[in-house]
Amino acid sequence: MSDFEAFDNFLEVDRLQGLMLQALVLPAPRDAQSFARWLAQADLDALDPQAMRLVPALFRKFGGTMGDDPRRARMQGVYRRAHLRNTLLLADGRRVLAALRDAGIEFLLFKGIAMVLKYQADLATRTMADVDILVRPADVPRAEEILFGAGWTALHGAGWKRSEIHSRDFTNAHRSGFDLHWHALLESRRADADDGLWQRAERFDWNGLEVRLMSPEDLLFTGIVNGMRERDPLNVHWIQDLACILAAKPAIAWPTLWKEAARRGLRETLFEALVLACRMCGDLVDGAVLQRWLEIDPEFRRALEASLATQGRLHGLRRVDREGDEDRPLDSVSAAYVRFFLGEDGGIEGIFLQWRHLPCLPELFDVADPAWLASLVSRHPKTGEGYLAVPPGQLRPRSNPAHREYSARIALGDGLREIVLAPGGKRTIEVEVENDSSCCWVELVGSDMPFKVSSHLRSEDGSMLRLDGPRAPLTNARRGYAAFVEPGRKLTRGLSIEAPAEPGKYVVQLDVVHENVTWFSERGCGFPRLSLVVRPTALRGRFALAGAGILHAVFDAETVVIDGWGGAYYTFDGHGTSAWRALLAGHEAQHIVAAFEEAGVFDHAGGTPVERFLSALQDAGLIEAIDGEARVVEPLRVEPRFGAREPVLVCHGDLRGLVSMHPMRQASERGWPHSKA
């Protein structure tokens, strides 16, 4: 028996979770045997959150062997929901990361997002609750400002202190999570604690966005410490990450891992975790690694012996007496915020802000003594941030701050000049709005005069047909904060464009509106105009996804499409999936319709089912017409195995409701996203 095996009985793992992990990690045929034992004993309605996290990976590995087992559909539903959650998390998180990069803020990715990007071939098999990043402590205020400006809300309420925690959680309208760390681990918060993590980080190309991931050793270490923090019940999903990393990089630098644990005083946590992994999953970690640590680190061994003896957990450990050998650019998406604290009389007792925003205070609040503010501005630097105590009576909030000047610019990305939609169709475009005036655009909670970007619909000759188009807010007012867009700030927003019911040619005029006050165009501002072509419903030509906010994946014959901007979740299968693949491969719509007509798979009259299906995709704003010749593609094949069932686009409602729906207890036998009646 090796020395480390004396630690075999330290930690107890839930029996069913142990079977799930063994099914994922052990070699064949022991993995399939573990899955069969789990399936025979598990009550799917009673799975706890930790066990639920492993279901998508189990379905991906064993779903094809389950035949017509009725539990297969329910497990597939959990898999689908994990795909939705991770897709939204990555899409929402990527926009924040791009803004951080543009602002010159360094960051490291770790935990779930690093695992999904580098070590998982399937987006759904490693579930995530949030996007975890590590930033330098000095960059936290600017990073928070970017998150607030992009519509994220902090979960820590008033009174929290950065010195007492290591991270701050944020959420958004999709219920996506974003965990902003200034220390990687709660257990070690020294100023230099994370120096090694930054030095060992690796660069990674995320489809054109260059990011940095923690090294494999540091991903293992931080994952283990986070996973071992709670012992009742013990969280062991980190063993799945351990197996994935070791499969991708068997030659882990174990001495580096041990030195990092020693530097942080976390050797016992690391040692216990890897002993547990060896006990549960056999040869996952080479026992010689643990034996070597005991041999070269007698100080650790003696301390561990004493600790275990005190706890009655020594279990006959044998002794080994062997000798051991400046300013950065502003980001391009965020509004600015000043936090204020009210006293009992309704006046402001204190504020937290970036010092550069001190001159903006007269536009945000009523200032009793301008000389007091002028003194503040002269005494403070233009960089950094902090709290200020406000003398009684000096500042009071405004419900509708005055505005003296209207000037703005709007820019369109990718040279967009024309949009083609079906009657009643819609598309979300990306616009960049710049405050080109000398004053702030301000919004406080309760104000009925926010600033938004919008559009008007005009006829081809310029006549106004619809004054009020869909709006996209430029600020996100929250209680206790003054939100504003300072002069020169640029913000990127998604703006929905909706086509009228009648085919024809139209003009979309972009505009900025100060609600209940004025349109900026009425004050002399000129903005870009787009040509809008509304084509008859008979589809022709090529189509593509209607922007970066449309996300999709195919599971066997089922396709899911997520409208990340509009907030809806769509599914279709069978012939719908065949038509979808053909459309995105470059086939023209009329040729897709003709191929199904020629195959004669439908018994229909009054238009073809495939044409109706493609029109539904366009009307939902999921695809858009594009110019250019058809690409050379493989012949389109209509698969007879789908029979005569017509393709139907099914909308499952808003993403927020779907994300909050329990994928087992609230789902029907068909599996999530189908709810119980």
XYZ file of C-alpha atoms in Angstrom:
677
model
C 0.000 0.000 0.000
C 1.405 3.416 -0.891
C 1.443 6.041 1.848
C -1.237 8.256 0.304
C -3.718 5.353 0.286
C -4.044 5.753 4.057
C -6.241 8.757 3.210
C -8.876 6.625 1.459
C -11.814 7.353 3.741
C -11.533 11.103 4.230
C -14.469 12.345 2.188
C -17.877 10.937 1.464
C -19.437 11.463 -1.960
C -23.111 11.051 -2.809
C -23.390 7.520 -4.176
C -25.393 8.431 -7.283
C -23.122 11.369 -8.120
C -20.202 9.007 -7.798
C -21.765 6.685 -10.371
C -22.376 9.621 -12.716
C -18.756 10.726 -12.510
C -17.473 7.193 -12.982
C -19.691 6.813 -16.052
C -18.075 9.941 -17.512
C -14.482 9.255 -16.519
C -13.772 5.523 -16.298
C -12.597 3.549 -19.368
C -14.886 1.108 -21.189
C -16.646 -1.077 -20.233
C -16.667 0.193 -16.644
C -18.113 3.541 -17.755
C -21.188 1.923 -19.339
C -21.638 -0.320 -16.305
C -21.634 2.709 -14.014
C -24.182 4.481 -16.234
C -26.484 1.449 -16.203
C -26.275 1.271 -12.400
C -27.048 4.995 -12.104
C -29.979 4.804 -14.514
C -31.454 1.868 -12.587
C -31.327 3.722 -9.260
C -31.823 7.422 -10.115
C -35.086 9.323 -9.644
C -34.846 12.042 -12.299
C -37.346 14.264 -10.475
C -35.253 14.162 -7.297
C -31.831 15.064 -8.751
C -30.114 17.842 -6.821
C -28.487 20.768 -8.666
C -25.016 19.208 -8.517
C -26.216 15.955 -10.075
C -28.215 17.883 -12.682
C -24.990 19.516 -13.891
C -23.681 16.119 -15.028
C -26.794 15.002 -16.952
C -25.951 16.808 -20.251
C -22.549 15.088 -20.451
C -24.137 11.722 -19.643
C -26.735 12.209 -22.372
C -24.061 13.199 -24.893
C -22.068 10.061 -24.098
C -24.834 7.481 -23.618
C -28.007 8.946 -25.166
C -27.493 6.971 -28.343
C -27.572 3.703 -26.400
C -30.855 4.369 -24.572
C -33.178 3.340 -27.406
C -36.831 4.094 -26.618
C -36.265 4.465 -22.870
C -38.758 7.219 -21.863
C -36.083 8.882 -19.714
C -34.054 9.638 -22.826
C -36.334 12.535 -23.874
C -36.139 14.065 -20.410
C -32.349 13.808 -20.315
C -32.203 15.304 -23.795
C -34.265 18.217 -22.484
C -31.667 18.876 -19.782
C -29.021 18.740 -22.507
C -30.979 21.257 -24.625
C -31.377 23.617 -21.688
C -27.656 23.417 -20.895
C -26.950 24.302 -24.511
C -29.261 27.321 -24.279
C -27.754 28.516 -20.987
C -24.180 28.152 -22.208
C -24.940 29.726 -25.582
C -26.470 32.795 -23.931
C -23.664 32.981 -21.377
C -20.975 32.883 -24.041
C -22.757 35.385 -26.305
C -23.481 37.837 -23.479
C -20.063 37.326 -21.907
C -18.211 37.761 -25.181
C -19.734 41.224 -25.672
C -18.465 42.261 -22.231
C -15.021 40.781 -22.882
C -14.749 42.642 -26.183
C -15.608 45.874 -24.374
C -13.000 45.165 -21.683
C -10.404 44.512 -24.372
C -11.317 47.750 -26.165
C -10.941 49.602 -22.855
C -7.451 48.171 -22.361
C -8.428 46.071 -19.329
C -6.459 42.834 -18.923
C -8.407 39.731 -17.913
C -7.984 35.970 -17.513
C -10.735 33.424 -18.178
C -11.060 30.488 -15.814
C -13.514 27.948 -14.391
C -16.386 27.016 -16.735
C -15.776 29.372 -19.643
C -12.133 28.281 -19.973
C -13.184 24.636 -19.859
C -15.873 25.089 -22.519
C -13.650 27.064 -24.883
C -10.562 24.848 -24.733
C -11.439 21.408 -23.398
C -15.036 20.611 -24.379
C -15.982 19.550 -27.916
C -19.682 19.995 -27.113
C -21.028 23.301 -25.817
C -23.628 21.670 -23.560
C -21.548 19.036 -21.765
C -19.931 21.366 -19.230
C -22.694 23.409 -17.620
C -21.926 26.935 -16.439
C -23.674 29.237 -13.984
C -21.718 32.328 -15.016
C -18.697 33.657 -16.887
C -15.729 33.915 -14.526
C -12.881 36.314 -15.201
C -9.957 37.656 -13.194
C -8.919 41.309 -13.555
C -6.268 43.417 -11.867
C -7.657 44.998 -8.660
C -7.004 48.500 -9.983
C -9.227 47.796 -13.002
C -12.292 46.680 -11.028
C -14.137 50.062 -11.052
C -13.824 50.451 -14.826
C -14.796 46.836 -15.412
C -17.890 47.307 -13.227
C -18.756 50.453 -15.142
C -18.666 48.501 -18.405
C -20.950 45.824 -16.958
C -23.440 48.383 -15.643
C -23.438 50.226 -18.942
C -24.123 47.008 -20.858
C -27.247 46.349 -18.786
C -25.859 44.033 -16.094
C -26.985 44.338 -12.460
C -24.797 43.635 -9.411
C -26.126 41.047 -6.974
C -24.268 42.498 -3.962
C -26.434 45.151 -2.370
C -25.511 48.281 -0.483
C -22.853 48.003 2.165
C -20.603 45.459 0.525
C -16.864 45.999 0.890
C -14.393 44.964 -1.769
C -11.750 44.228 0.865
C -13.951 41.516 2.414
C -14.658 39.473 -0.710
C -12.796 38.316 -3.796
C -15.402 38.782 -6.524
C -18.716 40.376 -7.408
C -21.593 38.674 -9.223
C -23.635 40.318 -11.968
C -26.722 39.216 -13.899
C -28.639 40.478 -16.929
C -32.049 40.166 -18.569
C -31.236 36.656 -19.868
C -30.371 35.607 -16.289
C -26.842 35.098 -17.497
C -24.245 35.420 -14.765
C -20.915 37.253 -14.838
C -18.485 36.831 -11.928
C -15.877 39.589 -11.787
C -12.876 38.469 -9.685
C -10.055 40.660 -8.457
C -8.683 37.677 -6.511
C -8.946 34.208 -8.025
C -9.709 32.520 -4.688
C -11.503 33.594 -1.548
C -8.900 31.753 0.533
C -5.929 33.851 -0.639
C -6.386 37.590 -1.105
C -2.877 38.974 -0.713
C -1.855 41.624 -3.199
C 0.611 39.236 -4.878
C -1.480 36.072 -4.551
C -2.315 35.788 -8.248
C 1.032 36.835 -9.738
C 1.809 33.299 -10.859
C -1.577 32.909 -12.552
C -0.944 35.985 -14.693
C 2.584 34.853 -15.568
C 1.543 31.341 -16.639
C -1.591 32.370 -18.584
C -1.979 31.206 -22.202
C -3.331 33.115 -25.175
C -6.386 31.703 -26.932
C -8.140 32.759 -30.157
C -11.906 32.689 -29.549
C -13.133 32.990 -33.136
C -11.319 36.263 -33.696
C -11.384 37.559 -30.108
C -7.994 37.065 -28.479
C -8.325 36.175 -24.791
C -6.076 34.690 -22.116
C -6.887 31.496 -20.237
C -5.336 30.249 -17.044
C -2.764 27.524 -17.623
C -3.942 23.896 -17.301
C -2.234 23.640 -13.906
C -3.944 26.777 -12.618
C -7.335 25.723 -14.008
C -6.928 22.450 -12.095
C -5.888 24.205 -8.906
C -8.558 26.920 -8.846
C -11.217 24.405 -9.885
C -10.293 22.059 -7.057
C -10.200 24.780 -4.397
C -13.556 26.188 -5.487
C -15.032 22.693 -5.655
C -13.744 21.636 -2.233
C -14.867 24.810 -0.440
C -18.264 23.398 0.495
C -18.122 19.970 2.159
C -21.781 19.415 3.078
C -22.710 18.311 0.537
C -19.393 17.785 -1.199
C -19.273 19.244 -4.691
C -17.362 16.883 -7.008
C -18.178 18.084 -10.527
C -14.616 19.447 -10.660
C -13.495 15.842 -11.217
C -15.109 16.058 -14.690
C -12.899 19.093 -15.418
C -9.867 17.266 -14.057
C -10.492 14.341 -16.407
C -10.931 16.633 -19.437
C -7.716 18.548 -18.746
C -5.686 15.403 -18.133
C -7.051 13.850 -21.339
C -5.914 16.918 -23.302
C -2.582 17.393 -21.495
C -1.391 14.298 -19.627
C 2.013 15.915 -18.890
C 0.794 18.285 -16.176
C 3.540 20.224 -14.344
C 2.681 18.729 -10.948
C 5.565 20.502 -9.111
C 4.117 23.854 -10.230
C 0.733 22.843 -8.858
C 2.208 21.868 -5.497
C 4.284 25.057 -5.195
C 1.206 27.194 -5.902
C -0.769 25.319 -3.237
C 2.082 25.725 -0.754
C 2.408 29.438 -1.446
C -1.288 29.907 -0.695
C -1.437 27.547 2.301
C -3.787 25.166 0.448
C -1.705 21.982 0.211
C -4.101 19.934 2.332
C -7.070 20.909 0.150
C -5.230 19.946 -3.033
C -3.927 16.684 -1.570
C -7.307 15.564 -0.225
C -9.006 16.369 -3.535
C -6.608 14.297 -5.612
C -6.772 11.405 -3.159
C -10.559 11.519 -3.610
C -10.179 11.515 -7.406
C -7.872 8.483 -7.216
C -10.314 6.625 -4.975
C -13.321 7.337 -7.198
C -11.782 7.061 -10.642
C -8.852 4.707 -10.408
C -5.930 5.797 -12.545
C -7.229 9.301 -13.274
C -4.290 10.754 -11.318
C -1.030 8.832 -11.049
C -0.627 7.813 -7.421
C 3.098 8.329 -7.741
C 2.456 12.081 -7.868
C 0.814 12.055 -4.444
C 3.410 9.686 -3.015
C 6.179 12.003 -4.224
C 4.528 15.024 -2.537
C 4.525 13.177 0.796
C 8.176 12.270 0.362
C 9.549 15.674 -0.608
C 7.451 17.709 1.806
C 7.889 16.247 5.325
C 6.655 19.490 6.881
C 3.337 19.076 5.083
C 3.144 15.429 6.082
C 3.682 16.189 9.774
C 1.112 18.994 9.717
C -1.388 16.759 7.947
C -0.819 13.938 10.429
C -1.475 16.310 13.337
C -4.613 17.672 11.716
C -5.980 14.233 10.956
C -5.167 12.888 14.400
C -7.080 15.777 15.964
C -10.074 14.941 13.777
C -9.789 11.189 14.381
C -8.990 10.624 10.690
C -5.431 9.250 10.748
C -6.298 5.694 9.642
C -2.841 4.156 10.267
C -0.713 6.539 8.213
C 2.873 5.248 8.104
C 5.696 7.719 8.660
C 8.258 8.445 5.957
C 11.483 10.089 7.166
C 13.108 10.607 3.767
C 14.879 13.945 3.175
C 13.206 16.111 0.605
C 15.106 17.385 -2.081
C -2.059 55.574 -16.434
C -5.173 56.516 -18.104
C -6.609 54.091 -20.526
C -9.088 54.648 -23.355
C -12.775 54.612 -22.508
C -14.676 51.533 -23.577
C -17.034 51.715 -26.544
C -20.278 50.366 -25.098
C -21.008 51.665 -21.605
C -22.945 54.488 -20.080
C -21.475 56.031 -16.912
C -22.825 55.882 -13.360
C -22.555 57.821 -10.123
C -23.708 55.945 -7.006
C -25.462 58.117 -4.427
C -26.667 57.479 -0.869
C -29.743 59.247 0.473
C -30.286 60.479 4.015
C -33.552 60.513 5.908
C -34.389 64.007 4.612
C -34.069 62.923 0.970
C -30.754 64.705 0.520
C -27.591 62.984 -0.663
C -25.172 62.029 2.132
C -22.437 60.493 -0.017
C -21.464 59.516 -3.540
C -19.138 57.008 -5.188
C -17.788 57.970 -8.607
C -14.895 58.204 -11.012
C -13.051 61.447 -10.242
C -13.274 62.507 -13.883
C -17.060 62.714 -13.422
C -16.940 65.403 -10.702
C -17.547 68.213 -13.231
C -20.704 66.376 -14.366
C -22.435 66.598 -10.964
C -24.354 69.845 -11.721
C -26.006 68.035 -14.634
C -26.954 65.036 -12.487
C -28.062 66.663 -9.225
C -29.169 69.967 -7.741
C -26.025 71.584 -6.288
C -26.641 74.119 -3.512
C -23.156 75.673 -3.461
C -21.252 75.737 -6.774
C -18.129 76.949 -4.935
C -18.059 73.729 -2.872
C -18.145 71.671 -6.072
C -15.488 73.816 -7.751
C -13.225 73.180 -4.764
C -13.791 69.422 -5.086
C -12.927 69.482 -8.781
C -9.735 71.408 -8.181
C -8.551 69.116 -5.349
C -9.093 65.705 -6.955
C -7.142 64.098 -9.811
C -8.836 63.238 -13.068
C -8.089 59.524 -12.731
C -9.145 56.979 -10.140
C -12.315 56.691 -8.107
C -13.609 56.853 -4.539
C -16.288 57.765 -2.018
C -17.120 61.330 -1.022
C -19.071 62.465 2.011
C -21.504 65.218 1.022
C -22.219 68.054 3.483
C -25.907 68.306 4.437
C -27.991 70.145 1.880
C -25.341 70.317 -0.848
C -26.742 67.721 -3.289
C -30.256 66.523 -4.044
C -31.402 64.152 -6.815
C -33.426 65.366 -9.772
C -36.304 63.450 -11.333
C -35.897 65.024 -14.775
C -32.561 66.818 -15.163
C -32.562 69.777 -17.535
C -30.948 69.436 -20.957
C -29.581 72.370 -22.886
C -28.099 70.970 -26.128
C -28.966 68.220 -28.626
C -26.213 66.819 -30.803
C -25.401 63.182 -31.617
C -23.895 60.912 -34.227
C -24.995 57.439 -35.296
C -22.752 55.002 -37.168
C -23.643 51.656 -38.750
C -21.319 48.692 -38.805
C -20.178 46.600 -41.769
C -21.150 49.204 -44.360
C -24.854 48.436 -43.945
C -26.936 50.385 -46.440
C -29.914 48.167 -47.268
C -32.147 45.706 -45.430
C -34.373 43.172 -47.181
C -37.316 41.783 -45.211
C -40.569 39.985 -45.796
C -43.813 41.853 -44.999
C -44.034 42.160 -41.216
C -40.496 40.802 -40.814
C -37.921 42.229 -38.455
C -34.175 42.409 -38.017
C -31.889 43.688 -35.281
C -29.006 45.867 -36.462
C -26.018 47.129 -34.529
C -25.703 50.907 -34.203
C -23.087 53.050 -32.515
C -24.426 56.219 -30.890
C -22.102 59.053 -29.856
C -22.951 61.958 -27.563
C -21.630 64.730 -29.785
C -22.790 67.534 -27.498
C -21.107 69.382 -24.626
C -23.517 68.098 -21.977
C -24.497 64.747 -20.484
C -27.540 62.640 -21.328
C -28.905 61.830 -17.887
C -31.432 59.339 -16.543
C -32.461 58.640 -12.956
C -34.922 56.041 -11.673
C -38.434 57.437 -11.991
C -37.563 59.728 -14.887
C -39.979 59.711 -17.794
C -37.401 61.367 -20.056
C -34.725 58.757 -20.882
C -32.528 58.867 -23.979
C -32.971 56.126 -26.581
C -31.953 55.309 -30.137
C -34.843 54.638 -32.494
C -35.963 55.083 -36.095
C -38.719 56.445 -38.342
C -40.246 54.722 -41.361
C -40.595 56.847 -44.483
C -41.809 56.193 -48.007
C -39.293 56.129 -50.840
C -40.095 59.814 -51.559
C -39.481 60.782 -47.924
C -43.027 61.035 -46.567
C -43.382 60.008 -42.918
C -45.242 56.700 -42.564
C -44.419 55.737 -38.970
C -42.860 58.178 -36.530
C -42.223 55.832 -33.614
C -40.047 52.833 -34.360
C -38.746 50.332 -31.792
C -36.457 51.859 -29.156
C -33.155 50.753 -27.620
C -32.280 52.505 -24.322
C -28.891 54.144 -24.006
C -28.789 54.002 -20.205
C -29.996 51.522 -17.622
C -31.434 53.514 -14.718
C -31.154 51.796 -11.336
C -32.213 52.879 -7.875
C -29.433 54.763 -6.146
C -27.524 55.535 -9.349
C -27.433 58.442 -11.761
C -26.929 56.988 -15.245
C -25.555 59.233 -17.956
C -23.754 59.375 -21.269
C -20.946 61.892 -21.026
C -19.844 63.991 -24.010
C -17.760 62.012 -26.476
C -18.910 58.611 -25.198
C -19.919 56.027 -27.809
C -22.397 53.247 -27.067
C -23.249 50.195 -29.128
C -26.825 48.969 -29.114
C -29.006 46.480 -30.968
C -31.909 48.234 -32.707
C -34.879 46.332 -34.101
C -36.116 47.274 -37.595
C -39.666 46.175 -38.439
C -41.027 45.966 -41.980
C -44.542 47.158 -42.856
C -47.154 44.713 -44.129
C -47.089 45.966 -47.717
C -44.258 45.001 -50.120
C -42.294 47.875 -51.597
C -39.318 50.143 -51.050
C -39.019 52.254 -47.908
C -36.515 54.389 -46.021
C -35.551 53.847 -42.389
C -34.270 57.055 -40.793
C -32.273 56.516 -37.616
C -32.733 58.994 -34.773
C -32.128 59.612 -31.080
C -35.060 60.523 -28.872
C -35.225 62.339 -25.545
C -38.525 60.786 -24.505
C -41.400 63.195 -23.898
C -39.157 66.069 -24.992
C -37.873 65.882 -28.568
C -36.358 63.901 -31.389
C -32.769 64.950 -32.046
C -33.570 65.270 -35.762
C -36.066 68.002 -34.849
C -33.133 69.944 -33.371
C -31.134 69.839 -36.597
C -29.200 66.579 -36.221
C -28.714 64.493 -39.356
C -28.528 60.699 -39.110
C -27.972 57.790 -41.507
C -30.824 56.406 -43.557
C -31.249 52.799 -44.655
C -33.009 51.462 -47.694
C -35.662 48.940 -46.654
C -36.874 46.551 -49.329
C -39.996 44.594 -48.411
C -40.261 41.675 -50.797
C -43.379 39.624 -51.529
C -43.659 36.391 -49.612
C -42.526 34.238 -52.552
C -38.922 33.650 -51.510
C -36.037 33.811 -53.933
C -32.284 34.141 -53.631
C -29.807 33.411 -50.886
C -30.253 33.922 -47.165
C -28.010 34.079 -44.124
C -28.376 34.425 -40.372
C -29.828 37.828 -39.515
C -26.865 39.104 -37.546
C -24.532 38.014 -34.766
C -27.388 37.765 -32.270
C -28.841 34.678 -34.009
C -27.305 31.509 -32.566
C -28.088 27.954 -33.613
C -27.155 24.320 -33.177
C -28.309 20.992 -34.616
C -28.855 17.960 -32.368
C -29.346 14.946 -34.617
C -32.378 16.014 -36.708
C -33.499 18.751 -34.294
C -32.406 22.363 -34.676
C -32.556 25.060 -32.025
C -32.223 28.747 -32.880
C -31.755 31.463 -30.263
C -32.555 35.094 -30.955
C -30.167 36.655 -28.458
C -31.341 40.194 -29.239
C -35.074 39.554 -29.422
C -35.104 37.076 -26.547
C -36.820 34.007 -28.031
C -36.038 30.301 -28.445
C -37.106 28.371 -31.566
C -37.043 24.698 -32.499
C -37.782 22.619 -35.586
C -36.774 19.204 -36.842
C -36.942 16.737 -39.715
C -37.380 18.415 -43.084
C -37.045 21.796 -41.362
C -33.499 20.920 -40.331
C -32.705 19.765 -43.896
C -34.013 23.062 -45.336
C -32.119 25.071 -42.685
C -28.845 23.344 -43.475
C -29.365 23.839 -47.204
C -30.139 27.535 -46.726
C -27.004 28.191 -44.672
C -24.903 26.120 -47.093
C -25.696 28.607 -49.876
C -28.652 27.076 -51.737
C -31.128 29.628 -53.053
C -34.579 29.541 -51.470
C -36.433 28.736 -54.712
C -34.117 25.766 -55.343
C -34.751 24.418 -51.849
C -38.501 24.682 -52.395
C -38.176 23.059 -55.829
C -36.136 20.165 -54.422
C -38.883 19.300 -51.942
C -41.522 19.704 -54.658
C -39.629 17.313 -56.894
C -39.212 14.772 -54.088
C -42.981 14.770 -53.545
C -42.784 14.164 -49.818
C -45.763 16.392 -48.934
C -49.437 16.233 -49.769
C -50.237 19.937 -49.900
C -52.187 22.623 -51.689
C -51.922 26.412 -51.768
C -48.180 26.996 -51.431
C -45.535 24.581 -50.265
C -44.804 23.678 -46.640
C -41.128 24.455 -47.115
C -41.849 27.913 -48.520
C -44.112 28.622 -45.563
C -41.398 27.400 -43.227
C -38.712 29.601 -44.811
C -41.082 32.577 -44.733
C -41.670 31.935 -41.025
C -37.905 32.006 -40.444
C -37.684 35.334 -42.223
C -40.729 36.812 -40.473
C -39.238 35.857 -37.102
C -36.095 37.798 -37.981
C -33.873 34.714 -37.936
C -32.657 34.930 -41.548
C -32.194 37.762 -44.022
C -31.777 37.969 -47.774
C -28.245 38.541 -49.084
C -26.877 39.474 -52.479
C -24.429 37.549 -54.608
C -24.291 34.475 -56.767
C -25.111 31.088 -55.319
C -22.105 29.234 -53.986
C -21.022 25.911 -55.418
C -22.489 23.439 -52.917
C -23.288 19.780 -52.631
C -26.595 18.682 -54.182
C -29.537 19.179 -51.865
C -30.920 15.877 -50.624
C -34.425 15.406 -49.258
C -34.296 12.596 -46.731
C -37.213 10.156 -46.964
C -36.776 9.067 -43.336
C -38.657 12.177 -42.195
C -41.794 11.071 -44.034
C -44.565 13.529 -44.905
C -44.412 15.561 -41.681
C -44.341 19.251 -42.606
C -41.646 21.508 -41.132
C -42.956 23.886 -38.478
C -41.114 26.693 -36.689
C -42.020 26.497 -32.995
C -41.400 29.486 -30.722
C -41.051 28.490 -27.080
C -41.450 31.975 -25.657
C -39.104 34.295 -23.877
C -35.635 33.158 -22.886
C -35.976 34.398 -19.311
C -38.920 32.098 -18.634
C -37.229 29.124 -20.284
C -34.013 29.598 -18.338
C -35.917 29.684 -15.028
C -37.976 26.576 -15.884
C -36.741 23.449 -14.073
C -35.618 21.032 -16.824
C -36.942 17.961 -15.014
C -39.709 18.770 -12.537
C -41.478 21.362 -14.719
C -40.905 19.635 -18.076
C -43.257 17.180 -19.745
C -42.297 13.657 -20.771
C -41.159 15.165 -24.088
C -38.403 16.968 -22.206
C -37.488 20.627 -21.831
C -38.540 23.120 -23.322
C -41.965 21.439 -23.349
C -43.653 22.243 -20.041
C -46.167 20.172 -18.148
C -49.797 21.006 -18.880
